[in-house]
Coordinates of C-alpha atoms in Angstrom, one line a residue:
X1 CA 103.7 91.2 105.9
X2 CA 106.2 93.8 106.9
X3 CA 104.7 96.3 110.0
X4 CA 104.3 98.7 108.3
X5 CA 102.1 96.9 105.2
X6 CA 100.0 96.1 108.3
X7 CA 99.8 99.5 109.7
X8 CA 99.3 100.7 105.7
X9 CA 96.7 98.5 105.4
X10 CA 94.9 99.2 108.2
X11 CA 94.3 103.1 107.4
X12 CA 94.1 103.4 103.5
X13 CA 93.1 99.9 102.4
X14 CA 90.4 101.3 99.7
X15 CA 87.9 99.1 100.8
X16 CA 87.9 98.3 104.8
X17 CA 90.5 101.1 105.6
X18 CA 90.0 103.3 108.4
X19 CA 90.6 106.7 106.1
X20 CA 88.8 105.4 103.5
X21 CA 85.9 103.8 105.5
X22 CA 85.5 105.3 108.8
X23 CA 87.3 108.7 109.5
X24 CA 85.4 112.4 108.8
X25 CA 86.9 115.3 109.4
X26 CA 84.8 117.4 112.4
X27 CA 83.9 121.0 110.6
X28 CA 82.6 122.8 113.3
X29 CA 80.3 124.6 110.9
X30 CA 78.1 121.3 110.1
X31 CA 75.7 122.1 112.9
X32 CA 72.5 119.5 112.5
X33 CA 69.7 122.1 111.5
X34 CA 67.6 120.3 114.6
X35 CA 70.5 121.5 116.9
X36 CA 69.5 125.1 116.0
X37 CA 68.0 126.7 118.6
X38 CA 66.6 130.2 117.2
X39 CA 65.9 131.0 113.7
X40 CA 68.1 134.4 115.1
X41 CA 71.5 131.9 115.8
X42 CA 70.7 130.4 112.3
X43 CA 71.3 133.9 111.1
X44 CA 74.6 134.4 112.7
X45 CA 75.9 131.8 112.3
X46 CA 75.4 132.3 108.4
X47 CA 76.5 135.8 108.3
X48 CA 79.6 136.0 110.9
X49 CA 83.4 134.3 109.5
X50 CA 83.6 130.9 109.3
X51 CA 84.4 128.9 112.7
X52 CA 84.4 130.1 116.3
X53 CA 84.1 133.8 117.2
X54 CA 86.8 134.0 119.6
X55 CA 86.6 137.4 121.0
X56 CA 83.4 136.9 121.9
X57 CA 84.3 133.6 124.2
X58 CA 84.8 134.9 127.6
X59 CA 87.8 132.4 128.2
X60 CA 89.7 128.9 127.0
X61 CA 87.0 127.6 129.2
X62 CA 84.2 128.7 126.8
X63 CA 85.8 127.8 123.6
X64 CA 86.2 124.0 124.9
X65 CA 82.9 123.9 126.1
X66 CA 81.6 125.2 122.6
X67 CA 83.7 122.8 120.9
X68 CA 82.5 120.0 122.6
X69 CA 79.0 121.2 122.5
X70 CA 79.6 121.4 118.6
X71 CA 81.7 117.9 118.6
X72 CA 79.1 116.2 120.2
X73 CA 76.3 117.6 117.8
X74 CA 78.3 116.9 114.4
X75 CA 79.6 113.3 115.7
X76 CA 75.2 112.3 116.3
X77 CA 74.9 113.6 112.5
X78 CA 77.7 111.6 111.1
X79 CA 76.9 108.0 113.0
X80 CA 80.1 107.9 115.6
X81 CA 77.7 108.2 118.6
X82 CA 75.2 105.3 118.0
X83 CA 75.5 101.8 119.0
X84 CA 79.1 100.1 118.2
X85 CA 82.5 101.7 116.6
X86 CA 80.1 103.7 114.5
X87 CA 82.1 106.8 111.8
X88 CA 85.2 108.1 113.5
X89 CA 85.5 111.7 114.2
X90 CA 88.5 113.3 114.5
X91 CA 89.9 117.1 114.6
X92 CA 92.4 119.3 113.0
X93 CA 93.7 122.6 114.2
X94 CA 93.1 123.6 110.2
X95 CA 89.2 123.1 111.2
X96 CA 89.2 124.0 114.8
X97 CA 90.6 128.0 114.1
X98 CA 89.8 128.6 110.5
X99 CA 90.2 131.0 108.7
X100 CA 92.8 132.2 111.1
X101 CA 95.5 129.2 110.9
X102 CA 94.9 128.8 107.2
X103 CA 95.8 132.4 107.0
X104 CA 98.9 132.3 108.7
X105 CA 100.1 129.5 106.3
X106 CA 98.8 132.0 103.7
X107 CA 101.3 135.1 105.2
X108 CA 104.2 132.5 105.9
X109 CA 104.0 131.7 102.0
X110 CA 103.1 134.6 100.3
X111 CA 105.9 136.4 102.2
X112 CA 108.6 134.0 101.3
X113 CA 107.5 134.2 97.3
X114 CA 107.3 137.5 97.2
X115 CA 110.7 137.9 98.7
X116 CA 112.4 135.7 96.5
X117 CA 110.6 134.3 93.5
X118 CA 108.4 137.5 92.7
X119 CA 107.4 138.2 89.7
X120 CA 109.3 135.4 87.9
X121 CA 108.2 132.9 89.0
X122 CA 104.3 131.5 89.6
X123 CA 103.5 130.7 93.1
X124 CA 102.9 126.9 92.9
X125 CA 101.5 125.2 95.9
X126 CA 101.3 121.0 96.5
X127 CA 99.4 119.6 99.6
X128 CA 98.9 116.1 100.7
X129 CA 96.1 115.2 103.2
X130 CA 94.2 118.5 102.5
X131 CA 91.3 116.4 104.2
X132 CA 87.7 118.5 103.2
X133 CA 90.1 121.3 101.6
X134 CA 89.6 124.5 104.5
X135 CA 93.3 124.4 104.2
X136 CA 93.5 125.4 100.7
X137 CA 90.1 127.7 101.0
X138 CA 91.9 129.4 103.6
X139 CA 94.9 130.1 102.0
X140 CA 93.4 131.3 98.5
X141 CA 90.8 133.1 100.2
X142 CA 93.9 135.3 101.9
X143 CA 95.7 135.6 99.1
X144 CA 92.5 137.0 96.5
X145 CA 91.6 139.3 99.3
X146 CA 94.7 140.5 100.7
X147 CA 97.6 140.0 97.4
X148 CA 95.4 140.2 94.5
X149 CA 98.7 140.3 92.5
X150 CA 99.9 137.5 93.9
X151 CA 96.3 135.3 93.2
X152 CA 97.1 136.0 89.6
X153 CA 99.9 133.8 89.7
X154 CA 98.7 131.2 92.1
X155 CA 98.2 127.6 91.2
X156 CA 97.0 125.0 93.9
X157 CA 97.4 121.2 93.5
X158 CA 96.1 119.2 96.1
X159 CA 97.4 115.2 95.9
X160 CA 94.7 112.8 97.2
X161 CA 94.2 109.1 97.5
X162 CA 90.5 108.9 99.2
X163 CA 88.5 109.3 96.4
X164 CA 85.4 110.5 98.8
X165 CA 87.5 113.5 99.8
X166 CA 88.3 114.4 96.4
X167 CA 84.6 115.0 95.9
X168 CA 85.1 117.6 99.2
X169 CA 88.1 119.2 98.2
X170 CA 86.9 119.9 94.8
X171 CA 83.1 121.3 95.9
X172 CA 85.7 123.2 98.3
X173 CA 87.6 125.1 95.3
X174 CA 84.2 125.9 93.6
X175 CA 83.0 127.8 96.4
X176 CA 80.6 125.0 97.4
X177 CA 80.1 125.4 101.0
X178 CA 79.0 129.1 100.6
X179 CA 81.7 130.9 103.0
X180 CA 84.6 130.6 100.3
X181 CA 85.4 134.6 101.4
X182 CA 83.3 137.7 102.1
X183 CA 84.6 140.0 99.4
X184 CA 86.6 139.6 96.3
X185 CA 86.1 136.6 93.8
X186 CA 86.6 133.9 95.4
X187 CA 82.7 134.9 96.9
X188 CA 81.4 134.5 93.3
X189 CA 83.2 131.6 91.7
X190 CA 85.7 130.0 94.4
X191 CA 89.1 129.0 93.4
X192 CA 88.2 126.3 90.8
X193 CA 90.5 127.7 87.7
X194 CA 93.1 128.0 90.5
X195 CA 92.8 124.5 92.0
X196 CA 93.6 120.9 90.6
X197 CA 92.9 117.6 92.5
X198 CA 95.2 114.8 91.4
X199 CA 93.7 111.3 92.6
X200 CA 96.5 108.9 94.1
X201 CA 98.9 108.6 97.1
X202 CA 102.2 110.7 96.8
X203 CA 104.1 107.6 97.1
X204 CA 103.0 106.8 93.2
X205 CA 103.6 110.5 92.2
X206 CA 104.9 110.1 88.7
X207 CA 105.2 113.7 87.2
X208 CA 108.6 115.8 87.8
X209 CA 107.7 119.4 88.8
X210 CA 110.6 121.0 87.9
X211 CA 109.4 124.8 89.3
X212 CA 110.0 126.2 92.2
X213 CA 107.1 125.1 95.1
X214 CA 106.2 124.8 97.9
X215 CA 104.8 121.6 99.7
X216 CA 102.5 121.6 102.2
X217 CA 101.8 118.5 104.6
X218 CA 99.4 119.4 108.1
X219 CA 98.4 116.8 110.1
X220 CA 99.7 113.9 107.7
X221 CA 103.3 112.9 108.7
X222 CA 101.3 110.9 111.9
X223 CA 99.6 108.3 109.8
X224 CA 102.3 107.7 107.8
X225 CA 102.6 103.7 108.6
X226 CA 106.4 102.4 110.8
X227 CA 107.8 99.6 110.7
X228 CA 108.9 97.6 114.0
X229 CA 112.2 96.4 115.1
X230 CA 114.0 95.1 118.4
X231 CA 117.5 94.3 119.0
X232 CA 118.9 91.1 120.1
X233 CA 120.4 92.0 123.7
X234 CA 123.6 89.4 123.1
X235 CA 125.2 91.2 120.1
X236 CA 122.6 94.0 119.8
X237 CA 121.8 93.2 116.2
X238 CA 118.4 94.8 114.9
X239 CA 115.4 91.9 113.9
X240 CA 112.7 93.0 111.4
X241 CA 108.8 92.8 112.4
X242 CA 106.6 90.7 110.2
X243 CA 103.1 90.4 111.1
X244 CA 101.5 87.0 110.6
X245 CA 97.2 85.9 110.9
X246 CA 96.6 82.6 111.9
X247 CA 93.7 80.0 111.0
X248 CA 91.5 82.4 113.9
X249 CA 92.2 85.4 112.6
X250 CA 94.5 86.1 115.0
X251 CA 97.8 88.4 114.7
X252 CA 101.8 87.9 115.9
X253 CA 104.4 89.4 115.9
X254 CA 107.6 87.2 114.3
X255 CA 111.3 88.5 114.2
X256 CA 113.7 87.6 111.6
X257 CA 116.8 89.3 110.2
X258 CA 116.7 92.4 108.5
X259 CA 116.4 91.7 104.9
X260 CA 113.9 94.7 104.0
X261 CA 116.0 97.6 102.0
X262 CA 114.2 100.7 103.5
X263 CA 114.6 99.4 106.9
X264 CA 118.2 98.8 106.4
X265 CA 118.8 102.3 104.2
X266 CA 116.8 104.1 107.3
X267 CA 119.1 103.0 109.5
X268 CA 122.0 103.1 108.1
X269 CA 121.2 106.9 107.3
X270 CA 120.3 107.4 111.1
X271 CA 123.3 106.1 112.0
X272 CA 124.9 109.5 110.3
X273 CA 122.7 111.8 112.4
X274 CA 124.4 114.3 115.0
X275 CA 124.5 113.0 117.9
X276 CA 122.5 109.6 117.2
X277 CA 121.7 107.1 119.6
X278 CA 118.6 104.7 120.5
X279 CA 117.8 104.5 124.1
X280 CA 116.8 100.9 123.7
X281 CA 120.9 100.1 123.8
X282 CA 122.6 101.0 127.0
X283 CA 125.8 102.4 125.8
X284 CA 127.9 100.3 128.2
X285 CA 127.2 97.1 127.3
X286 CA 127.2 98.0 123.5
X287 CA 131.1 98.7 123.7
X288 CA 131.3 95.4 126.2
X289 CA 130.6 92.0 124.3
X290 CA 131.8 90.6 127.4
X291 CA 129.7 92.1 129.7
X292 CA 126.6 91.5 127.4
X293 CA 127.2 88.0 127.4
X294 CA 126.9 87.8 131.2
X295 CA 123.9 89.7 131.4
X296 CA 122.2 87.0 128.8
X297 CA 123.4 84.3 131.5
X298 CA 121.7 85.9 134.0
X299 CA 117.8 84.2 135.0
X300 CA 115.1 85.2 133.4
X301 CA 117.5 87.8 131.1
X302 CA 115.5 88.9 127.8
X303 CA 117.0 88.2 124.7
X304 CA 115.2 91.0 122.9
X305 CA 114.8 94.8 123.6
X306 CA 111.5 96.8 123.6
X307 CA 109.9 97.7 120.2
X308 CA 111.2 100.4 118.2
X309 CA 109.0 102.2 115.7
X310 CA 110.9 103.8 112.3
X311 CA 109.6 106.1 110.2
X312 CA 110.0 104.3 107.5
X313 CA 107.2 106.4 105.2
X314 CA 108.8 109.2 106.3
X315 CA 111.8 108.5 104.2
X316 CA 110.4 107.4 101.4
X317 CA 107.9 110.5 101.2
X318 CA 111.9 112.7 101.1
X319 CA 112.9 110.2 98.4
X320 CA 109.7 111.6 96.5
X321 CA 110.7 115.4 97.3
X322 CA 113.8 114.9 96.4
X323 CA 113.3 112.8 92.7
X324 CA 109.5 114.2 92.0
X325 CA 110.2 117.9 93.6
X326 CA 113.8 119.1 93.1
X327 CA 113.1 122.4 93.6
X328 CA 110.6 122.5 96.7
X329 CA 110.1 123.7 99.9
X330 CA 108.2 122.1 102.6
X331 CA 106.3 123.5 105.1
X332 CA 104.8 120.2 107.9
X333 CA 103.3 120.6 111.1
X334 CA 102.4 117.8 113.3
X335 CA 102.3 116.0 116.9
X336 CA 106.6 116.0 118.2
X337 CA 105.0 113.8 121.3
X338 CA 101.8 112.0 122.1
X339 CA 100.2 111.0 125.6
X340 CA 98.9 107.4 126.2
X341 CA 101.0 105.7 123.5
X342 CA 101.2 102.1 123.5
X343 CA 104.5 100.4 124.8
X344 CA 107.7 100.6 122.6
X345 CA 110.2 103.7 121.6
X346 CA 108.7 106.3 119.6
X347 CA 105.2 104.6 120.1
X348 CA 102.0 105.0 117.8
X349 CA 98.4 106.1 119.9
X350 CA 96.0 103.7 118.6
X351 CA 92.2 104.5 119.5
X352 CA 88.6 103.9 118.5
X353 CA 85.6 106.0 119.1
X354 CA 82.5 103.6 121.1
X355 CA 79.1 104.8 121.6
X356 CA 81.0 108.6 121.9
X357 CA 83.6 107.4 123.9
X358 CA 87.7 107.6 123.0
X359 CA 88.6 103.9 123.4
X360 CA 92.7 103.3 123.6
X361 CA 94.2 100.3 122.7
X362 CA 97.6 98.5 124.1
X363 CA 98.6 97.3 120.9
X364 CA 98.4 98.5 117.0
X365 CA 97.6 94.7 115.8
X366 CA 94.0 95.6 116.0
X367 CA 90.9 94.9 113.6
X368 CA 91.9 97.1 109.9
X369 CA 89.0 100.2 109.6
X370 CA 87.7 101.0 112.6
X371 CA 91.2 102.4 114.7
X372 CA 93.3 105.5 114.2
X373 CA 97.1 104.5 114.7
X374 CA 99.0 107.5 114.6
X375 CA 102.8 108.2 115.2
X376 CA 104.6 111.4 117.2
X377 CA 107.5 112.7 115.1
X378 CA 110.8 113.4 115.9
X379 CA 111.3 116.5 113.6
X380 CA 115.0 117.2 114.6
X381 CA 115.5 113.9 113.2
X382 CA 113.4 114.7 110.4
X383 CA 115.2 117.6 109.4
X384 CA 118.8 115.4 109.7
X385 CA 118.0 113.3 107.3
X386 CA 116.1 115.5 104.9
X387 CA 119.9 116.8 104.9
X388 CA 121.1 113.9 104.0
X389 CA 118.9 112.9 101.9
X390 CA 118.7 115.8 99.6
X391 CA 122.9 115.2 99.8
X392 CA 124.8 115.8 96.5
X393 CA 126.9 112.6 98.1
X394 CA 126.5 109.1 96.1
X395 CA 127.5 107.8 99.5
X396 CA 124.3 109.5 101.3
X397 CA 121.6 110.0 98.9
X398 CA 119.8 106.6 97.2
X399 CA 119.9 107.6 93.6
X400 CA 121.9 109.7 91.7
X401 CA 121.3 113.7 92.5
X402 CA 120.7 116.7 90.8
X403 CA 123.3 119.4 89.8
X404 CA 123.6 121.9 92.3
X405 CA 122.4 125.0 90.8
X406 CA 124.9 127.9 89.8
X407 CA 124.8 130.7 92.5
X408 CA 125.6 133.0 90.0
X409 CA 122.5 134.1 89.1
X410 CA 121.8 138.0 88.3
X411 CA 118.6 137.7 90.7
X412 CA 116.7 135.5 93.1
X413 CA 115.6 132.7 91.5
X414 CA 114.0 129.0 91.2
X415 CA 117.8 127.9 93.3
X416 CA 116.7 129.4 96.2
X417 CA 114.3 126.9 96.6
X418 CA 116.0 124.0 95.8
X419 CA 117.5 121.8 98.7
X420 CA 121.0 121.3 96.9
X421 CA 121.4 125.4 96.6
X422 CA 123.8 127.0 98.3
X423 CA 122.3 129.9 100.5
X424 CA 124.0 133.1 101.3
X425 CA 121.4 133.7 104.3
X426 CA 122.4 132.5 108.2
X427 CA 120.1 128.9 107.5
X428 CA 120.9 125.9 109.5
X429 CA 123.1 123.6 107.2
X430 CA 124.4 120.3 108.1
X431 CA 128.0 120.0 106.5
X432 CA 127.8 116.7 105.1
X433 CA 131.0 115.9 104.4
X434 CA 133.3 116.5 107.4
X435 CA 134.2 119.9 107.2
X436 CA 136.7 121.3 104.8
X437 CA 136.9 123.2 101.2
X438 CA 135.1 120.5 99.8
X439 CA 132.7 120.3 101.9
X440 CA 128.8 120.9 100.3
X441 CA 126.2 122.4 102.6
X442 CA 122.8 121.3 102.0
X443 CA 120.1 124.4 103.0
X444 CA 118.9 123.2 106.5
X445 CA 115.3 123.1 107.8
X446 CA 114.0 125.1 111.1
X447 CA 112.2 123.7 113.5
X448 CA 109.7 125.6 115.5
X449 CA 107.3 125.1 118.2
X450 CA 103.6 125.4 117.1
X451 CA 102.8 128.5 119.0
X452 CA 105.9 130.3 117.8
X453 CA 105.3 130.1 114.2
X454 CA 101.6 131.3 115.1
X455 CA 102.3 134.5 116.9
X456 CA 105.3 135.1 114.4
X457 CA 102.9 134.6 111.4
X458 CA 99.3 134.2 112.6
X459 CA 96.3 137.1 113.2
X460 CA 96.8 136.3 117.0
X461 CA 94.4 139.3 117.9
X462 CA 91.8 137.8 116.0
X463 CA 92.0 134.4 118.4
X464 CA 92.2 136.3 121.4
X465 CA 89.3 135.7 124.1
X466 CA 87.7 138.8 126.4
X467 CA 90.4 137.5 129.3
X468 CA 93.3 137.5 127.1
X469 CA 94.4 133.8 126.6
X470 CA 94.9 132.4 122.9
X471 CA 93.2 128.6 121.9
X472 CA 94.7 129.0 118.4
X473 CA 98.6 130.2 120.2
X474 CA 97.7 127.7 123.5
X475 CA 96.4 124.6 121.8
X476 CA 98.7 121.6 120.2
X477 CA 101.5 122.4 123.1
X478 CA 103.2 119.1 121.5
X479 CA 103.3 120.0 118.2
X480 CA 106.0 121.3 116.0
X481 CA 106.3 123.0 112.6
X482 CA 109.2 122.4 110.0
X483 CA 109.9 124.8 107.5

């Protein structure tokens, strides 16, 4: 099979995969009861906001130590600290600073409805990976409390393949867990009339939503499975990965041509980035066939380059927005770098948790279930080919595209969020075909660093500690949002 079937198979396989088998989401708030010290922290612990007080922590320091103190507590309760790989615990920031980052998502999209859908439009909102749904509690809780008006025309979808977290996300919407919110109804009901859970991956999405949205994915681009390629180093032509098992159970790697059509189509639309080029090829001997062949006659001279991980899933999950969602807007957030990768370019982390112990791992052929592979992203790529992707061009987009939308609309309306409008605001746009009259700007996306889209949306007094210094503003230097 192709890499990235491997890779695929490894996290989501319904029966042995490592999502669907072996991965839980650390909540903080699921302290074992036998953990409790005092029948007096029981009772503050109930009655204080959900998470970590953070102006109570003296420093960083303290907030660390309380997470692991917490981490270590909740991974004993789950099975990942006993004998063997055990459950594998992992955390998000969505867990880690709630309510406070769900919150800021909240502001970010209520103020971008309200300045140009409100009131004609509902406020639709799709997430992938909601994992045990604090994202989408968050975010209603926010908007009930603080844009009652708003709430009224809310409607939360949350796509979902693991069938377990399903159960979560919907006991989530219903108020389940008992800290929903501390005033207004989502204390007495939750958000169930407000909140659908639609079983299956996004990659089999068959409905069209034709309204304006908006399409969340935290913490989910990084799982999305690669595929593998290297280059031959005489005429620099890229070979496909396809993984094979022998009679021991054993896997290799084998290279052959490049027959697979979203490999091919991926590169071929890289190629058309600004400013594209893969470190892998020195640029010298690419424009010297001459000079290439005497480096091959050189001893000991490798016929192949390192290993090159694509983003394969990454493309295919645009092809979705752009056919299942033509008039969304995203909002992602996720790891732009990651330390202690495995070899190759743009390099997976592929780990295990051991008797409580982080186990990393040289390679991502490793036994399906019981390891995390996750990928950094390159979001300024990301956002180049979202542009061309979402291109009114035949020549750049896959399939044929949708009209661009008159601009000659009385008001603000469901164009502004669709990726073929034109936009009379100063937005990034990548002209995608060479300049000119006839040239049609697709609406760009913006890249941020995490801690810049939290101070610019986020209640960054209420993650401040007694010194000063922000965990929630601090944390996740390496990653980015895209918006």
């Amino acid at each position: 099979m192709l890499a990235r079937d491997f890779i695929d198979d490894c996290l989501y396989n319904p029966n042995y995969g490592y999502f669907s088998t072996q991965a839980v989401i650390f909540d903080p708030d699921q302290i074992p009861k036998k953990a409790r010290v005092t029948p007096g922290e029981n009772a503050m612990l109930r009655n204080r906001a959900e998470g970590f007080d953070f102006r109570q922590m003296r420093n960083e320091r303290a907030f660390e130590d309380e997470i692991a103190r917490r981490y270590g507590e909740f991974e004993s309760a789950t099975g990942g600290a006993g004998k063997g790989p055990g459950r594998q615990v992992w955390h998000t920031p969505t867990e880690l600073f709630k309510p406070w980052y769900g919150r800021a998502i909240a502001r970010f999209l209520v103020a971008e409805y309200k300045l140009n859908l409100y009131p004609y439009e509902d406020l639709i909102i799709y997430e992938i990976g909601a994992g045990n749904g604090t994202l989408m509690g968050d975010i209603l809780d926010y908007i009930s409390e603080e844009e009652p008006e708003v709430y009224e025309r809310t409607r939360y979808r949350i796509v979902e393949i693991s069938e377990r977290l399903q159960g979560l996300q919907k006991g989530r919407a219903q108020g389940g867990d008992g800290k929903a919110s501390r005033k207004g109804p989502a204390k007495s009901k939750g958000h169930a009339a407000k909140v659908e859970v639609l079983g299956g991956s996004i990659f089999d999405f068959e409905r069209v939503v034709p309204e304006p949205c908006f399409f969340l994915a935290l913490e989910v681009l990084d799982n999305f499975a690669h595929d593998v390629i290297r280059y031959t180093t005489l005429d620099h032509e890229p070979l496909q990965c396809v993984v094979s098992i022998d009679s021991t159970g054993d896997y290799t790697e084998l290279y052959e041509p490049i027959t697979d059509p979203l490999i091919a189509r991926f590169l071929r639309l890289r190629s058309q980035t600004p400013s594209f080029r893969t470190p892998l090829l020195n640029p010298i001997l690419s424009a010297s066939p001459l000079l290439r062949k005497l480096m091959s006659m050189m001893p000991f001279a490798r016929n192949l380059t390192e290993k090159e991980f694509l983003p394969t899933k990454q493309l295919m999950l645009l092809d979705v927005l752009r056919d299942k969602f033509p008039a969304h807007r995203i909002l992602m957030s996720d790891f732009s770098e990651l330390p202690d990768a495995i070899p190759g370019e743009n390099a997976p982390v592929v780990q295990t948790r051991y008797e409580g112990e982080t186990v990393a791992c040289t390679s991502y052929l490793v036994q399906p279930g019981f390891f995390d592979i996750f990928f950094p992203t390159d979001f300024h790529l990301l956002r180049d080919l979202y542009s061309l992707v979402m291109s009114p061009s035949p020549s750049l987009s896959s399939s044929p595209s949708l009209p661009i939308p008159s601009s000659s609309s009385p008001r603000v309306g469901s164009d502004f969020f669709s990726p073929y409008a034109r936009r009379s605001s100063p937005s990034p746009v990548l002209n995608l075909s060479g300049g000119g009259k006839g040239g049609t700007a697709v609406r760009g996306l913006t890249v941020l660093d995490h801690a810049e889209f939290l101070e610019r949306w986020g209640e960054v007094e209420m993650t401040r500690c007694k010194d000063g210094t922000n965990p929630m503003v601090s944390h996740y230097e390496n990653a980015k949002f895209i918006l």
